[in-house]
Amino acid sequence: MQNKVSRRGFGKSLGAAAMLSASTTAGAASKRARAVGTPQPNYYQFPKNFLWGCATAAYQVEGAAREDGRGPSIWDTFSHTPGKTFENQTGDIADDQYHRYKQDVQLLKWLGAKIYRFSISWSRIFPEGTGKPNERGIEYYQRLSDELRANGIEPFATLFHWDLPQALQDRVGGWESRDTAKAFGEYAGYVASKLSDRVHHFFTMNEFSSFIDLGYAEGRFAPGLQLPPARLNQARHNAVLAHGLAVQAMRANAKAATKIGLAENLTSAVPVIEAEPHIQASNKATRFLNAQYLTVIMEGKYMDEYLHAQGANAPKFTPEDLKIISSPLDFLGINIYQPTYIRAADSPLGFVRVKEPSSFPHMLSNWLFIGPEVLYWGSRHVAEIWNVPEIYITENGCSSTDDLTPDGHVYDTDRIMFLRNYISKLHRAVSEGYPVRGYFLWSLLDNFEWADAYSRRFGLYYVDYETQKRYPKESAYWYRELISRNAVV
Ligand code: GBH
């Protein structure tokens, strides 16, 4: 054994080092001399006004699929089509949050959450997608927002988390049509007029690539289509146009203090090595890999490289469209899960994407590769590239096996490991001055995980779907401690 130092000997040499520094820089340095293991005041401590909370989405938690005048959405149709979801499960009941929202607000309160991100079901408000609004629909979100505020929790509402009214899919082909973009603008304006007295932060869309690429190109999400490239690119264009129309309609109809952003699951580039030229390459990759969504929204222009790469399949658009799409935002929400590793390359684009080797660790969802530093790089890249003044991490979290013990516990140490590491990297971003204001953990409670339905659990609270009972997992106790200390624990 080499380097065998006794505790006493080790202490002595540290003491000697402290004396040395004291003798070189006198008084101030002696204050710095400290015993090994002394907690430092700012060790993974977040700024005082940093906001912690949780996120969910309407179709994943609400249930009450046919109540109070709600019209069907494409996810009702899709989940009721045999073979589309795990064991043909549906969101008909989900977490029944529509009826249990008061109880769920208490779950948030127990955690100490200051913010809650939920989404609004478009077809509750406009059962036919357009036309006459259904008052009972908007009233639910008014009640929910009031309940949150009464408990000291600030509501953040997402207007679209994938549950397009089925009527729009049937009538005009959903996102393949500009009419859907126009309808979304009208819906957004209406919601702003009815809700902005109590909801001060809105996100237009959640994750363009999920509902467009998976829904209209791969067919694994509703509406289950596999469009050829030109039609796909037009659907992408209609979706960003819808976002812009919504921003404009909300500005026109909302109370003055309303803040508007979006929640995008951008492809989050991470340099393979934290050094040049990979950092530059990762920065370039962020713009290019998000060209069809976030980049055009932030820059008001499709990148030449993107249009060129799409050739004859490029979307058709007008200069006016681009102005609408790039309507100024107050903040940016980013959903961050897995990293996309980038290397510098001697090629026209200047980078290559490095695929994960088969041994790369992931959580229970096999797409969820574990790369905590993505929370740092995601925040840094968007702040640097687009000069974003305010960022929220609108989703981050993971799936685990989450076995419930007979006495009602879930020891999800893997989720805690995941979150602790990711949030430590978020701390790095915040302490370097990147303007991240808050963090929404996905998710408050287990819920309908789309095509994976109830086979994947992402919650801090375990849900027994037979009884609708909620059980705090070990990670819920952990997050509660983190929030109360405002530091990584
Ligand atoms: C988010 O998507 C969603 O906003 C949220 O609703 C969801 O519950 C949460 O993440 C957890 O998944 O099955 O191989 O086709 C994150 C981005 C895009 C990741 C779709 C999973 C499907 C991969 N997701 N993707 S696959």
PDB file of N, CA and C in Angstrom, residues 104-168:
ATOM      1  N   ASP A 104     -54.408  17.007  -5.346  1.00  0.00           N
ATOM      2  CA  ASP A 104     -53.106  17.091  -6.007  1.00  0.00           C
ATOM      3  C   ASP A 104     -52.399  18.419  -5.710  1.00  0.00           C
ATOM      4  N   VAL A 105     -53.167  19.472  -5.542  1.00  0.00           N
ATOM      5  CA  VAL A 105     -52.549  20.744  -5.145  1.00  0.00           C
ATOM      6  C   VAL A 105     -51.914  20.589  -3.760  1.00  0.00           C
ATOM      7  N   GLN A 106     -52.565  19.806  -2.897  1.00  0.00           N
ATOM      8  CA  GLN A 106     -51.966  19.569  -1.567  1.00  0.00           C
ATOM      9  C   GLN A 106     -50.663  18.772  -1.677  1.00  0.00           C
ATOM     10  N   LEU A 107     -50.593  17.884  -2.655  1.00  0.00           N
ATOM     11  CA  LEU A 107     -49.343  17.133  -2.856  1.00  0.00           C
ATOM     12  C   LEU A 107     -48.206  18.094  -3.238  1.00  0.00           C
ATOM     13  N   LEU A 108     -48.550  19.048  -4.077  1.00  0.00           N
ATOM     14  CA  LEU A 108     -47.561  20.063  -4.467  1.00  0.00           C
ATOM     15  C   LEU A 108     -47.142  20.899  -3.264  1.00  0.00           C
ATOM     16  N   LYS A 109     -48.139  21.247  -2.483  1.00  0.00           N
ATOM     17  CA  LYS A 109     -47.873  22.098  -1.329  1.00  0.00           C
ATOM     18  C   LYS A 109     -46.965  21.387  -0.328  1.00  0.00           C
ATOM     19  N   TRP A 110     -47.214  20.109  -0.145  1.00  0.00           N
ATOM     20  CA  TRP A 110     -46.393  19.338   0.800  1.00  0.00           C
ATOM     21  C   TRP A 110     -44.926  19.343   0.358  1.00  0.00           C
ATOM     22  N   LEU A 111     -44.726  19.298  -0.960  1.00  0.00           N
ATOM     23  CA  LEU A 111     -43.356  19.336  -1.478  1.00  0.00           C
ATOM     24  C   LEU A 111     -42.714  20.704  -1.251  1.00  0.00           C
ATOM     25  N   GLY A 112     -43.547  21.713  -1.100  1.00  0.00           N
ATOM     26  CA  GLY A 112     -43.032  23.080  -1.004  1.00  0.00           C
ATOM     27  C   GLY A 112     -42.914  23.736  -2.370  1.00  0.00           C
ATOM     28  N   ALA A 113     -43.567  23.133  -3.385  1.00  0.00           N
ATOM     29  CA  ALA A 113     -43.474  23.672  -4.747  1.00  0.00           C
ATOM     30  C   ALA A 113     -44.040  25.088  -4.807  1.00  0.00           C
ATOM     31  N   LYS A 114     -43.369  25.932  -5.600  1.00  0.00           N
ATOM     32  CA  LYS A 114     -43.830  27.311  -5.766  1.00  0.00           C
ATOM     33  C   LYS A 114     -44.489  27.510  -7.133  1.00  0.00           C
ATOM     34  N   ILE A 115     -44.276  26.551  -8.044  1.00  0.00           N
ATOM     35  CA  ILE A 115     -44.825  26.673  -9.396  1.00  0.00           C
ATOM     36  C   ILE A 115     -45.359  25.306  -9.854  1.00  0.00           C
ATOM     37  N   TYR A 116     -46.441  25.352 -10.631  1.00  0.00           N
ATOM     38  CA  TYR A 116     -47.003  24.123 -11.208  1.00  0.00           C
ATOM     39  C   TYR A 116     -47.303  24.384 -12.664  1.00  0.00           C
ATOM     40  N   ARG A 117     -46.814  23.511 -13.514  1.00  0.00           N
ATOM     41  CA  ARG A 117     -47.072  23.628 -14.949  1.00  0.00           C
ATOM     42  C   ARG A 117     -48.066  22.542 -15.345  1.00  0.00           C
ATOM     43  N   PHE A 118     -49.237  22.980 -15.801  1.00  0.00           N
ATOM     44  CA  PHE A 118     -50.249  22.027 -16.293  1.00  0.00           C
ATOM     45  C   PHE A 118     -50.582  22.432 -17.720  1.00  0.00           C
ATOM     46  N   SER A 119     -51.296  21.550 -18.444  1.00  0.00           N
ATOM     47  CA  SER A 119     -51.698  21.976 -19.782  1.00  0.00           C
ATOM     48  C   SER A 119     -53.215  22.008 -19.872  1.00  0.00           C
ATOM     49  N   ILE A 120     -53.680  22.768 -20.846  1.00  0.00           N
ATOM     50  CA  ILE A 120     -55.109  22.958 -21.057  1.00  0.00           C
ATOM     51  C   ILE A 120     -55.544  22.078 -22.219  1.00  0.00           C
ATOM     52  N   SER A 121     -56.633  21.368 -22.015  1.00  0.00           N
ATOM     53  CA  SER A 121     -57.165  20.508 -23.068  1.00  0.00           C
ATOM     54  C   SER A 121     -58.006  21.369 -24.017  1.00  0.00           C
ATOM     55  N   TRP A 122     -57.488  21.541 -25.212  1.00  0.00           N
ATOM     56  CA  TRP A 122     -58.138  22.387 -26.234  1.00  0.00           C
ATOM     57  C   TRP A 122     -59.584  21.943 -26.453  1.00  0.00           C
ATOM     58  N   SER A 123     -59.792  20.618 -26.498  1.00  0.00           N
ATOM     59  CA  SER A 123     -61.144  20.134 -26.811  1.00  0.00           C
ATOM     60  C   SER A 123     -62.104  20.193 -25.620  1.00  0.00           C
ATOM     61  N   ARG A 124     -61.595  20.584 -24.440  1.00  0.00           N
ATOM     62  CA  ARG A 124     -62.538  20.927 -23.366  1.00  0.00           C
ATOM     63  C   ARG A 124     -63.114  22.314 -23.633  1.00  0.00           C
ATOM     64  N   ILE A 125     -62.275  23.168 -24.219  1.00  0.00           N
ATOM     65  CA  ILE A 125     -62.669  24.566 -24.421  1.00  0.00           C
ATOM     66  C   ILE A 125     -63.423  24.720 -25.747  1.00  0.00           C
ATOM     67  N   PHE A 126     -62.856  24.129 -26.790  1.00  0.00           N
ATOM     68  CA  PHE A 126     -63.537  24.117 -28.094  1.00  0.00           C
ATOM     69  C   PHE A 126     -63.710  22.655 -28.517  1.00  0.00           C
ATOM     70  N   PRO A 127     -64.838  22.060 -28.138  1.00  0.00           N
ATOM     71  CA  PRO A 127     -65.038  20.633 -28.415  1.00  0.00           C
ATOM     72  C   PRO A 127     -64.920  20.309 -29.907  1.00  0.00           C
ATOM     73  N   GLU A 128     -65.233  21.291 -30.754  1.00  0.00           N
ATOM     74  CA  GLU A 128     -65.143  21.086 -32.201  1.00  0.00           C
ATOM     75  C   GLU A 128     -63.876  21.709 -32.784  1.00  0.00           C
ATOM     76  N   GLY A 129     -62.981  22.160 -31.918  1.00  0.00           N
ATOM     77  CA  GLY A 129     -61.748  22.788 -32.399  1.00  0.00           C
ATOM     78  C   GLY A 129     -61.892  24.280 -32.621  1.00  0.00           C
ATOM     79  N   THR A 130     -63.057  24.687 -33.145  1.00  0.00           N
ATOM     80  CA  THR A 130     -63.347  26.107 -33.384  1.00  0.00           C
ATOM     81  C   THR A 130     -64.805  26.338 -32.979  1.00  0.00           C
ATOM     82  N   GLY A 131     -65.256  27.542 -33.191  1.00  0.00           N
ATOM     83  CA  GLY A 131     -66.688  27.810 -32.977  1.00  0.00           C
ATOM     84  C   GLY A 131     -67.002  28.319 -31.593  1.00  0.00           C
ATOM     85  N   LYS A 132     -68.040  27.721 -31.015  1.00  0.00           N
ATOM     86  CA  LYS A 132     -68.540  28.242 -29.742  1.00  0.00           C
ATOM     87  C   LYS A 132     -67.780  27.607 -28.579  1.00  0.00           C
ATOM     88  N   PRO A 133     -67.190  28.444 -27.694  1.00  0.00           N
ATOM     89  CA  PRO A 133     -66.466  27.867 -26.560  1.00  0.00           C
ATOM     90  C   PRO A 133     -67.406  27.218 -25.541  1.00  0.00           C
ATOM     91  N   ASN A 134     -66.881  26.210 -24.869  1.00  0.00           N
ATOM     92  CA  ASN A 134     -67.620  25.490 -23.836  1.00  0.00           C
ATOM     93  C   ASN A 134     -67.207  26.052 -22.475  1.00  0.00           C
ATOM     94  N   GLU A 135     -68.104  26.808 -21.871  1.00  0.00           N
ATOM     95  CA  GLU A 135     -67.782  27.504 -20.619  1.00  0.00           C
ATOM     96  C   GLU A 135     -67.299  26.569 -19.516  1.00  0.00           C
ATOM     97  N   ARG A 136     -67.908  25.382 -19.453  1.00  0.00           N
ATOM     98  CA  ARG A 136     -67.539  24.469 -18.373  1.00  0.00           C
ATOM     99  C   ARG A 136     -66.081  24.017 -18.519  1.00  0.00           C
ATOM    100  N   GLY A 137     -65.587  24.052 -19.727  1.00  0.00           N
ATOM    101  CA  GLY A 137     -64.190  23.701 -19.959  1.00  0.00           C
ATOM    102  C   GLY A 137     -63.253  24.710 -19.311  1.00  0.00           C
ATOM    103  N   ILE A 138     -63.430  25.970 -19.636  1.00  0.00           N
ATOM    104  CA  ILE A 138     -62.510  26.991 -19.106  1.00  0.00           C
ATOM    105  C   ILE A 138     -62.679  27.117 -17.585  1.00  0.00           C
ATOM    106  N   GLU A 139     -63.892  26.867 -17.113  1.00  0.00           N
ATOM    107  CA  GLU A 139     -64.125  26.978 -15.667  1.00  0.00           C
ATOM    108  C   GLU A 139     -63.257  26.017 -14.866  1.00  0.00           C
ATOM    109  N   TYR A 140     -63.005  24.845 -15.419  1.00  0.00           N
ATOM    110  CA  TYR A 140     -62.135  23.903 -14.696  1.00  0.00           C
ATOM    111  C   TYR A 140     -60.752  24.522 -14.469  1.00  0.00           C
ATOM    112  N   TYR A 141     -60.202  25.167 -15.509  1.00  0.00           N
ATOM    113  CA  TYR A 141     -58.849  25.734 -15.370  1.00  0.00           C
ATOM    114  C   TYR A 141     -58.858  26.973 -14.479  1.00  0.00           C
ATOM    115  N   GLN A 142     -59.985  27.643 -14.421  1.00  0.00           N
ATOM    116  CA  GLN A 142     -60.098  28.760 -13.470  1.00  0.00           C
ATOM    117  C   GLN A 142     -60.082  28.232 -12.031  1.00  0.00           C
ATOM    118  N   ARG A 143     -60.847  27.164 -11.805  1.00  0.00           N
ATOM    119  CA  ARG A 143     -60.865  26.565 -10.452  1.00  0.00           C
ATOM    120  C   ARG A 143     -59.485  26.058 -10.058  1.00  0.00           C
ATOM    121  N   LEU A 144     -58.843  25.339 -11.003  1.00  0.00           N
ATOM    122  CA  LEU A 144     -57.517  24.792 -10.715  1.00  0.00           C
ATOM    123  C   LEU A 144     -56.521  25.913 -10.393  1.00  0.00           C
ATOM    124  N   SER A 145     -56.538  26.974 -11.203  1.00  0.00           N
ATOM    125  CA  SER A 145     -55.596  28.080 -10.991  1.00  0.00           C
ATOM    126  C   SER A 145     -55.873  28.772  -9.652  1.00  0.00           C
ATOM    127  N   ASP A 146     -57.143  28.948  -9.330  1.00  0.00           N
ATOM    128  CA  ASP A 146     -57.487  29.587  -8.054  1.00  0.00           C
ATOM    129  C   ASP A 146     -57.006  28.743  -6.881  1.00  0.00           C
ATOM    130  N   GLU A 147     -57.196  27.432  -7.002  1.00  0.00           N
ATOM    131  CA  GLU A 147     -56.779  26.531  -5.932  1.00  0.00           C
ATOM    132  C   GLU A 147     -55.258  26.599  -5.746  1.00  0.00           C
ATOM    133  N   LEU A 148     -54.535  26.652  -6.851  1.00  0.00           N
ATOM    134  CA  LEU A 148     -53.076  26.757  -6.772  1.00  0.00           C
ATOM    135  C   LEU A 148     -52.679  28.051  -6.075  1.00  0.00           C
ATOM    136  N   ARG A 149     -53.247  29.149  -6.535  1.00  0.00           N
ATOM    137  CA  ARG A 149     -52.884  30.451  -5.955  1.00  0.00           C
ATOM    138  C   ARG A 149     -53.230  30.522  -4.476  1.00  0.00           C
ATOM    139  N   ALA A 150     -54.376  29.951  -4.118  1.00  0.00           N
ATOM    140  CA  ALA A 150     -54.790  29.974  -2.709  1.00  0.00           C
ATOM    141  C   ALA A 150     -53.785  29.217  -1.847  1.00  0.00           C
ATOM    142  N   ASN A 151     -53.010  28.335  -2.472  1.00  0.00           N
ATOM    143  CA  ASN A 151     -52.011  27.561  -1.730  1.00  0.00           C
ATOM    144  C   ASN A 151     -50.588  28.048  -1.985  1.00  0.00           C
ATOM    145  N   GLY A 152     -50.494  29.246  -2.514  1.00  0.00           N
ATOM    146  CA  GLY A 152     -49.177  29.860  -2.704  1.00  0.00           C
ATOM    147  C   GLY A 152     -48.384  29.279  -3.859  1.00  0.00           C
ATOM    148  N   ILE A 153     -49.071  28.684  -4.824  1.00  0.00           N
ATOM    149  CA  ILE A 153     -48.387  28.074  -5.975  1.00  0.00           C
ATOM    150  C   ILE A 153     -48.785  28.830  -7.239  1.00  0.00           C
ATOM    151  N   GLU A 154     -47.789  29.254  -7.999  1.00  0.00           N
ATOM    152  CA  GLU A 154     -48.044  30.042  -9.197  1.00  0.00           C
ATOM    153  C   GLU A 154     -48.358  29.094 -10.367  1.00  0.00           C
ATOM    154  N   PRO A 155     -49.531  29.283 -11.004  1.00  0.00           N
ATOM    155  CA  PRO A 155     -49.860  28.422 -12.143  1.00  0.00           C
ATOM    156  C   PRO A 155     -49.135  28.853 -13.419  1.00  0.00           C
ATOM    157  N   PHE A 156     -48.591  27.891 -14.140  1.00  0.00           N
ATOM    158  CA  PHE A 156     -48.005  28.109 -15.476  1.00  0.00           C
ATOM    159  C   PHE A 156     -48.781  27.194 -16.425  1.00  0.00           C
ATOM    160  N   ALA A 157     -49.431  27.764 -17.424  1.00  0.00           N
ATOM    161  CA  ALA A 157     -50.301  26.951 -18.281  1.00  0.00           C
ATOM    162  C   ALA A 157     -49.725  26.757 -19.681  1.00  0.00           C
ATOM    163  N   THR A 158     -49.758  25.518 -20.150  1.00  0.00           N
ATOM    164  CA  THR A 158     -49.368  25.198 -21.530  1.00  0.00           C
ATOM    165  C   THR A 158     -50.652  25.060 -22.340  1.00  0.00           C
ATOM    166  N   LEU A 159     -50.693  25.700 -23.504  1.00  0.00           N
ATOM    167  CA  LEU A 159     -51.919  25.649 -24.298  1.00  0.00           C
ATOM    168  C   LEU A 159     -52.061  24.381 -25.111  1.00  0.00           C
ATOM    169  N   PHE A 160     -50.941  23.795 -25.475  1.00  0.00           N
ATOM    170  CA  PHE A 160     -51.045  22.605 -26.322  1.00  0.00           C
ATOM    171  C   PHE A 160     -49.992  21.579 -25.947  1.00  0.00           C
ATOM    172  N   HIS A 161     -50.463  20.492 -25.364  1.00  0.00           N
ATOM    173  CA  HIS A 161     -49.564  19.376 -25.055  1.00  0.00           C
ATOM    174  C   HIS A 161     -50.125  18.150 -25.787  1.00  0.00           C
ATOM    175  N   TRP A 162     -50.260  18.294 -27.107  1.00  0.00           N
ATOM    176  CA  TRP A 162     -50.470  17.192 -28.064  1.00  0.00           C
ATOM    177  C   TRP A 162     -51.901  16.714 -28.289  1.00  0.00           C
ATOM    178  N   ASP A 163     -52.870  17.164 -27.461  1.00  0.00           N
ATOM    179  CA  ASP A 163     -54.230  16.622 -27.574  1.00  0.00           C
ATOM    180  C   ASP A 163     -55.095  17.493 -28.488  1.00  0.00           C
ATOM    181  N   LEU A 164     -54.760  17.430 -29.784  1.00  0.00           N
ATOM    182  CA  LEU A 164     -55.498  18.208 -30.789  1.00  0.00           C
ATOM    183  C   LEU A 164     -56.957  17.754 -30.850  1.00  0.00           C
ATOM    184  N   PRO A 165     -57.904  18.704 -30.940  1.00  0.00           N
ATOM    185  CA  PRO A 165     -59.303  18.276 -31.118  1.00  0.00           C
ATOM    186  C   PRO A 165     -59.437  17.378 -32.356  1.00  0.00           C
ATOM    187  N   GLN A 166     -60.078  16.242 -32.157  1.00  0.00           N
ATOM    188  CA  GLN A 166     -60.257  15.287 -33.259  1.00  0.00           C
ATOM    189  C   GLN A 166     -60.971  15.952 -34.433  1.00  0.00           C
ATOM    190  N   ALA A 167     -61.876  16.864 -34.123  1.00  0.00           N
ATOM    191  CA  ALA A 167     -62.647  17.534 -35.179  1.00  0.00           C
ATOM    192  C   ALA A 167     -61.720  18.225 -36.180  1.00  0.00           C
ATOM    193  N   LEU A 168     -60.617  18.797 -35.693  1.00  0.00           N
ATOM    194  CA  LEU A 168     -59.700  19.482 -36.608  1.00  0.00           C
ATOM    195  C   LEU A 168     -58.907  18.484 -37.456  1.00  0.00           C
TER     196      LEU A 168
END
